[in-house]
Amino acid sequence: AMGSAVADGPDLSCFDFGSDSEDGEARALSSAKRAAGTDPATGAADVKKLIKSHRQEEQKLRTEAKEKKFSLPKADRAARAAIDDELERLLAEMQHRQAAELAEAGGDPSSDAAGALAQLSLSESSSGAGAGSSARKGSKAAKQRVKREDEERNREKRMQAVKANAGPSLREEELRRLAKVLAPHALRVYDIAADGHCLYRSLAHQLADGADDSAIDFKYCRKLAADHIRSHPDDFLPYLLAEHDFSDGLLDSYCSQVEGSSEWGGQLEITAIAHATRRAVVVFSADAPELLTGAEYEANGPRLKLAYHRHYYGLGEHYNSLVPIH
């Protein structure tokens, strides 16, 4: 009879009549999940932390690549391109790994990363202002870098177009206009090698008063500029920050580049050398008024006279020394 009642009664197999000990095991498993971070209450916070660490990892990669490029001469395009390629490879590997980590933590690896980071910034409003400032600095530097690269590409295109034309080159036209500018001063161009040291070689030629065997050379002038910038950081750091992202070692890194590389020099280095030597430096060009730096040192000796060219060599911008016409 008992067997018949079981067979004819309702099917209760869908219900769990576990013992008290089984309930205890379930509660223990729930606690273990919370401790492991898989509980929904703690999972969201862990995902945010993971996204933040991913963002920091990516920023570190990009910063390291930027520092490597900063240490190279601008003219070494192959090496700079190799650093960009390596960065792209490392970023791809990193993003693949980060997607797996995010999925394992319970996040959605297919979600919009920008949206995730925006949500993270909103949830950390106390530090949001600093993060926004950092993003703006990064955006400014990126725009400047793209602008410089575009200018280099456009300059190369212009030079190639000039070579293809049958008429006078830009170099010849610029020299003709410069000769008219120099004529009232009885000056002529003295050729300086185009090797990345042209500014420093030109200044050395002027400081040595044209003596070829002088101990004053481009290395001397590079060190002179670097030492003066190092010893007067407040005078030069604002100009560096206009072109580069801020970092604790920015000034030292820049001075090391000035002193030990073949990176081109410009107005910043002219200013440093004018003050270091206490001599006035004047720069003539074909299409702009003469530029005088260190006017307060006029009484200390003749001006150091330079010519600035936009189209003198294939690389484009170049400095030459100027000497009297005999």
Short mmCIF file of C-alpha atoms in Angstrom, two decimals:
data_model
loop_
_atom_site.label_atom_id
_atom_site.label_comp_id
_atom_site.label_asym_id
_atom_site.label_seq_id
_atom_site.Cartn_x
_atom_site.Cartn_y
_atom_site.Cartn_z
CA ALA A 1 0.00 0.00 0.00
CA MET A 2 2.81 2.39 0.86
CA GLY A 3 4.47 1.73 -2.49
CA SER A 4 1.20 2.46 -4.27
CA ALA A 5 0.73 5.79 -2.43
CA VAL A 6 4.14 6.92 -3.52
CA ALA A 7 3.53 5.94 -7.11
CA ASP A 8 0.05 7.55 -7.28
CA GLY A 9 0.88 10.78 -5.29
CA PRO A 10 2.25 14.12 -6.63
CA ASP A 11 5.84 14.32 -7.98
CA LEU A 12 7.88 16.21 -5.36
CA SER A 13 11.27 15.72 -7.01
CA CYS A 14 11.41 19.41 -8.02
CA PHE A 15 11.67 20.50 -4.37
CA ASP A 16 14.90 20.51 -2.31
CA PHE A 17 14.38 19.02 1.14
CA GLY A 18 18.03 19.50 2.15
CA SER A 19 19.08 19.12 5.74
CA ASP A 20 20.19 21.92 8.05
CA SER A 21 23.79 20.97 7.33
CA GLU A 22 23.20 21.51 3.60
CA ASP A 23 21.80 25.01 4.36
CA GLY A 24 24.97 25.72 6.31
CA GLU A 25 27.09 24.65 3.33
CA ALA A 26 25.14 27.02 1.05
CA ARG A 27 25.69 29.90 3.42
CA ALA A 28 29.40 29.07 3.62
CA LEU A 29 29.62 29.01 -0.19
CA SER A 30 27.95 32.45 -0.38
CA SER A 31 30.47 33.83 2.13
CA ALA A 32 33.31 32.34 0.14
CA LYS A 33 32.03 34.03 -3.02
CA ARG A 34 31.93 37.37 -1.26
CA ALA A 35 35.45 36.84 0.06
CA ALA A 36 36.65 35.98 -3.45
CA GLY A 37 35.13 39.15 -4.86
CA THR A 38 32.52 37.37 -7.02
CA ASP A 39 29.59 38.63 -5.00
CA PRO A 40 27.69 41.38 -6.93
CA ALA A 41 27.97 43.74 -3.97
CA THR A 42 31.75 43.86 -4.23
CA GLY A 43 32.20 42.95 -7.91
CA ALA A 44 31.40 46.43 -9.26
CA ALA A 45 34.01 48.06 -7.02
CA ASP A 46 36.63 45.51 -8.11
CA VAL A 47 35.86 46.14 -11.78
CA LYS A 48 36.35 49.89 -11.26
CA LYS A 49 39.70 49.27 -9.58
CA LEU A 50 40.73 47.02 -12.43
CA ILE A 51 39.76 49.62 -15.06
CA LYS A 52 41.76 52.21 -13.16
CA SER A 53 44.84 49.98 -13.04
CA HIS A 54 44.43 49.25 -16.77
CA ARG A 55 44.34 52.99 -17.49
CA GLN A 56 47.49 53.54 -15.42
CA GLU A 57 49.26 50.69 -17.21
CA GLU A 58 48.42 52.17 -20.62
CA GLN A 59 49.54 55.65 -19.54
CA LYS A 60 52.85 54.21 -18.32
CA LEU A 61 53.44 52.52 -21.69
CA ARG A 62 52.72 55.72 -23.60
CA THR A 63 54.89 57.83 -21.28
CA GLU A 64 57.85 55.46 -21.64
CA ALA A 65 57.52 55.54 -25.43
CA LYS A 66 57.32 59.36 -25.38
CA GLU A 67 60.49 59.59 -23.27
CA LYS A 68 62.33 57.29 -25.69
CA LYS A 69 61.31 59.48 -28.64
CA PHE A 70 62.23 62.63 -26.73
CA SER A 71 65.79 61.29 -26.32
CA LEU A 72 66.20 60.84 -30.09
CA PRO A 73 67.11 63.49 -32.66
CA LYS A 74 64.11 64.73 -34.66
CA ALA A 75 65.96 63.86 -37.85
CA ASP A 76 66.17 60.16 -36.88
CA ARG A 77 62.75 59.33 -38.28
CA ALA A 78 63.41 55.60 -38.65
CA ALA A 79 64.17 55.17 -34.95
CA ARG A 80 61.18 57.32 -33.95
CA ALA A 81 58.89 55.30 -36.24
CA ALA A 82 60.24 52.06 -34.73
CA ILE A 83 59.27 53.29 -31.27
CA ASP A 84 55.74 54.05 -32.53
CA ASP A 85 55.47 50.56 -34.05
CA GLU A 86 56.67 48.93 -30.85
CA LEU A 87 54.16 50.98 -28.85
CA GLU A 88 51.30 49.84 -31.10
CA ARG A 89 52.36 46.20 -30.66
CA LEU A 90 52.61 46.50 -26.87
CA LEU A 91 49.26 48.30 -26.69
CA ALA A 92 47.57 45.55 -28.74
CA GLU A 93 48.99 42.83 -26.49
CA MET A 94 48.04 44.79 -23.38
CA GLN A 95 44.46 45.39 -24.56
CA HIS A 96 43.96 41.69 -25.35
CA ARG A 97 45.19 40.71 -21.88
CA GLN A 98 43.19 43.44 -20.16
CA ALA A 99 39.98 42.31 -21.90
CA ALA A 100 40.50 38.80 -20.51
CA GLU A 101 41.17 40.18 -17.02
CA LEU A 102 38.06 42.36 -17.18
CA ALA A 103 35.88 39.44 -18.29
CA GLU A 104 37.27 37.28 -15.48
CA ALA A 105 36.46 40.02 -12.95
CA GLY A 106 32.88 40.16 -14.16
CA GLY A 107 33.17 43.29 -16.30
CA ASP A 108 32.12 43.68 -19.92
CA PRO A 109 35.25 43.72 -22.11
CA SER A 110 33.19 44.79 -25.14
CA SER A 111 31.89 47.94 -23.48
CA ASP A 112 33.11 51.36 -24.53
CA ALA A 113 36.37 51.95 -22.65
CA ALA A 114 35.88 55.69 -22.76
CA GLY A 115 32.48 55.33 -21.13
CA ALA A 116 33.88 53.06 -18.45
CA LEU A 117 36.62 55.53 -17.64
CA ALA A 118 34.11 58.39 -17.60
CA GLN A 119 31.99 56.49 -15.08
CA LEU A 120 35.09 55.86 -13.02
CA SER A 121 35.91 59.57 -13.02
CA LEU A 122 32.38 60.43 -11.90
CA SER A 123 32.55 57.94 -9.05
CA GLU A 124 35.84 59.49 -7.90
CA SER A 125 34.78 63.14 -8.00
CA SER A 126 37.30 64.10 -5.35
CA SER A 127 40.15 63.47 -7.79
CA GLY A 128 38.27 64.33 -10.96
CA ALA A 129 39.78 67.80 -11.40
CA GLY A 130 43.33 66.46 -11.43
CA ALA A 131 42.45 63.76 -13.91
CA GLY A 132 40.77 66.30 -16.20
CA SER A 133 43.84 68.52 -16.09
CA SER A 134 46.09 65.58 -16.96
CA ALA A 135 43.84 64.64 -19.88
CA ARG A 136 43.92 68.19 -21.21
CA LYS A 137 47.73 68.26 -21.02
CA GLY A 138 47.92 64.94 -22.86
CA SER A 139 45.51 66.21 -25.51
CA LYS A 140 47.52 69.42 -25.96
CA ALA A 141 50.79 67.52 -26.37
CA ALA A 142 49.20 65.08 -28.82
CA LYS A 143 47.85 67.93 -30.95
CA GLN A 144 51.25 69.64 -30.99
CA ARG A 145 52.97 66.38 -31.96
CA VAL A 146 50.52 65.79 -34.83
CA LYS A 147 50.96 69.40 -35.95
CA ARG A 148 54.76 69.06 -36.03
CA GLU A 149 54.54 65.77 -37.96
CA ASP A 150 52.16 67.36 -40.47
CA GLU A 151 54.52 70.30 -40.90
CA GLU A 152 57.44 67.96 -41.58
CA ARG A 153 55.44 66.00 -44.15
CA ASN A 154 54.26 69.19 -45.86
CA ARG A 155 57.81 70.53 -45.91
CA GLU A 156 59.06 67.37 -47.62
CA LYS A 157 56.28 67.63 -50.19
CA ARG A 158 57.20 71.24 -50.92
CA MET A 159 60.87 70.34 -51.38
CA GLN A 160 59.98 67.51 -53.75
CA ALA A 161 57.72 69.86 -55.73
CA VAL A 162 60.56 72.37 -56.04
CA LYS A 163 62.93 69.73 -57.38
CA ALA A 164 60.36 68.79 -60.00
CA ASN A 165 59.99 72.38 -61.19
CA ALA A 166 62.24 73.84 -63.87
CA GLY A 167 62.26 77.34 -62.34
CA PRO A 168 64.48 78.73 -59.57
CA SER A 169 64.50 76.71 -56.35
CA LEU A 170 63.18 78.06 -53.08
CA ARG A 171 66.79 78.02 -51.85
CA GLU A 172 67.94 80.27 -54.69
CA GLU A 173 65.03 82.67 -54.21
CA GLU A 174 65.62 82.86 -50.47
CA LEU A 175 69.36 83.51 -50.92
CA ARG A 176 68.59 86.29 -53.39
CA ARG A 177 66.25 88.01 -50.91
CA LEU A 178 68.68 87.47 -48.02
CA ALA A 179 71.54 89.05 -50.00
CA LYS A 180 69.45 92.23 -50.31
CA VAL A 181 68.87 92.23 -46.55
CA LEU A 182 72.58 91.74 -45.80
CA ALA A 183 73.92 94.26 -48.35
CA PRO A 184 73.43 97.38 -46.17
CA HIS A 185 75.40 95.65 -43.41
CA ALA A 186 78.22 94.55 -45.78
CA LEU A 187 77.73 90.92 -44.73
CA ARG A 188 77.75 87.62 -46.60
CA VAL A 189 76.85 84.02 -45.73
CA TYR A 190 79.57 81.72 -44.40
CA ASP A 191 78.60 78.08 -45.05
CA ILE A 192 78.11 75.83 -42.00
CA ALA A 193 77.61 72.06 -42.21
CA ALA A 194 74.03 70.80 -41.93
CA ASP A 195 74.46 68.03 -39.36
CA GLY A 196 72.11 69.02 -36.54
CA HIS A 197 74.81 71.20 -34.95
CA CYS A 198 74.49 74.13 -37.38
CA LEU A 199 73.31 76.66 -34.79
CA TYR A 200 76.10 75.75 -32.39
CA ARG A 201 78.73 75.63 -35.15
CA SER A 202 77.62 79.08 -36.34
CA LEU A 203 77.84 80.54 -32.84
CA ALA A 204 81.22 78.90 -32.26
CA HIS A 205 82.49 80.44 -35.53
CA GLN A 206 81.32 83.85 -34.35
CA LEU A 207 82.76 83.50 -30.84
CA ALA A 208 86.10 82.35 -32.27
CA ASP A 209 86.04 85.36 -34.61
CA GLY A 210 86.47 83.10 -37.63
CA ALA A 211 89.55 81.21 -36.36
CA ASP A 212 89.34 77.59 -37.58
CA ASP A 213 91.79 76.27 -34.98
CA SER A 214 89.97 77.72 -31.99
CA ALA A 215 89.12 75.53 -28.99
CA ILE A 216 85.62 76.99 -29.21
CA ASP A 217 83.54 74.48 -31.16
CA PHE A 218 79.95 73.25 -31.33
CA LYS A 219 80.45 70.99 -28.28
CA TYR A 220 81.59 74.00 -26.27
CA CYS A 221 78.48 75.94 -27.31
CA ARG A 222 76.14 73.03 -26.58
CA LYS A 223 77.56 72.70 -23.07
CA LEU A 224 77.37 76.46 -22.59
CA ALA A 225 73.65 76.48 -23.45
CA ALA A 226 72.84 73.40 -21.35
CA ASP A 227 74.71 74.69 -18.27
CA HIS A 228 72.98 78.07 -18.43
CA ILE A 229 69.50 76.53 -18.77
CA ARG A 230 70.20 74.19 -15.84
CA SER A 231 71.32 77.05 -13.63
CA HIS A 232 68.35 79.28 -14.55
CA PRO A 233 65.36 76.89 -14.53
CA ASP A 234 62.76 79.55 -13.78
CA ASP A 235 63.74 81.45 -16.94
CA PHE A 236 63.37 78.49 -19.28
CA LEU A 237 60.92 75.98 -17.81
CA PRO A 238 57.80 77.93 -18.89
CA TYR A 239 58.97 77.73 -22.52
CA LEU A 240 59.66 74.00 -22.23
CA LEU A 241 56.20 73.40 -20.77
CA ALA A 242 54.66 75.08 -23.81
CA GLU A 243 56.09 72.28 -25.98
CA HIS A 244 56.34 69.27 -23.65
CA ASP A 245 54.29 67.51 -20.98
CA PHE A 246 55.37 68.27 -17.43
CA SER A 247 57.56 65.73 -15.65
CA ASP A 248 59.95 65.96 -12.71
CA GLY A 249 62.96 65.36 -14.95
CA LEU A 250 61.89 67.50 -17.90
CA LEU A 251 64.55 70.21 -17.49
CA ASP A 252 67.40 67.75 -16.90
CA SER A 253 66.30 65.59 -19.82
CA TYR A 254 66.12 68.59 -22.13
CA CYS A 255 69.56 69.88 -21.06
CA SER A 256 71.10 66.42 -21.56
CA GLN A 257 69.66 66.42 -25.08
CA VAL A 258 71.04 69.90 -25.80
CA GLU A 259 74.48 68.93 -24.53
CA GLY A 260 74.88 65.41 -25.86
CA SER A 261 72.83 64.94 -29.04
CA SER A 262 72.61 66.31 -32.58
CA GLU A 263 69.15 67.78 -31.97
CA TRP A 264 68.65 71.11 -33.72
CA GLY A 265 68.91 74.26 -31.64
CA GLY A 266 66.66 77.30 -31.82
CA GLN A 267 65.75 80.57 -30.15
CA LEU A 268 65.75 79.05 -26.65
CA GLU A 269 69.40 78.03 -27.03
CA ILE A 270 70.33 81.35 -28.66
CA THR A 271 68.92 83.11 -25.60
CA ALA A 272 70.87 80.85 -23.24
CA ILE A 273 74.16 81.42 -25.08
CA ALA A 274 73.63 85.18 -25.31
CA HIS A 275 73.27 85.36 -21.53
CA ALA A 276 76.04 82.82 -20.85
CA THR A 277 78.56 84.72 -23.00
CA ARG A 278 77.09 88.16 -22.21
CA ARG A 279 77.10 88.94 -25.92
CA ALA A 280 74.35 90.21 -28.19
CA VAL A 281 73.21 87.79 -30.92
CA VAL A 282 71.46 89.03 -34.07
CA VAL A 283 69.73 86.72 -36.56
CA PHE A 284 69.02 87.83 -40.15
CA SER A 285 66.53 86.12 -42.46
CA ALA A 286 65.11 86.74 -45.91
CA ASP A 287 61.53 87.46 -44.92
CA ALA A 288 61.56 88.83 -41.37
CA PRO A 289 63.10 91.74 -39.47
CA GLU A 290 66.43 91.05 -37.79
CA LEU A 291 66.01 89.41 -34.38
CA LEU A 292 68.27 90.76 -31.63
CA THR A 293 68.80 88.80 -28.39
CA GLY A 294 70.82 90.18 -25.48
CA ALA A 295 70.69 93.85 -26.41
CA GLU A 296 71.92 94.69 -22.90
CA TYR A 297 75.31 93.21 -23.84
CA GLU A 298 75.96 95.40 -26.90
CA ALA A 299 78.90 97.15 -25.18
CA ASN A 300 80.71 93.84 -24.51
CA GLY A 301 81.82 93.27 -28.08
CA PRO A 302 80.63 92.86 -31.66
CA ARG A 303 77.29 91.17 -32.19
CA LEU A 304 77.32 87.44 -32.94
CA LYS A 305 75.76 87.45 -36.42
CA LEU A 306 73.76 84.53 -37.82
CA ALA A 307 71.63 83.84 -40.89
CA TYR A 308 68.45 81.78 -40.60
CA HIS A 309 67.28 79.88 -43.69
CA ARG A 310 64.10 77.96 -44.33
CA HIS A 311 65.19 76.36 -47.60
CA TYR A 312 69.00 76.15 -47.53
CA TYR A 313 69.35 72.35 -47.49
CA GLY A 314 67.06 69.41 -48.13
CA LEU A 315 66.29 69.18 -44.41
CA GLY A 316 64.80 72.67 -44.54
CA GLU A 317 65.63 75.03 -41.67
CA HIS A 318 69.30 75.89 -41.19
CA TYR A 319 71.65 78.41 -39.54
CA ASN A 320 74.79 79.89 -41.10
CA SER A 321 77.41 82.26 -39.79
CA LEU A 322 77.81 85.73 -41.33
CA VAL A 323 81.12 87.42 -42.16
CA PRO A 324 82.06 90.84 -43.57
CA ILE A 325 82.29 91.31 -47.33
CA HIS A 326 85.90 92.09 -48.27
#
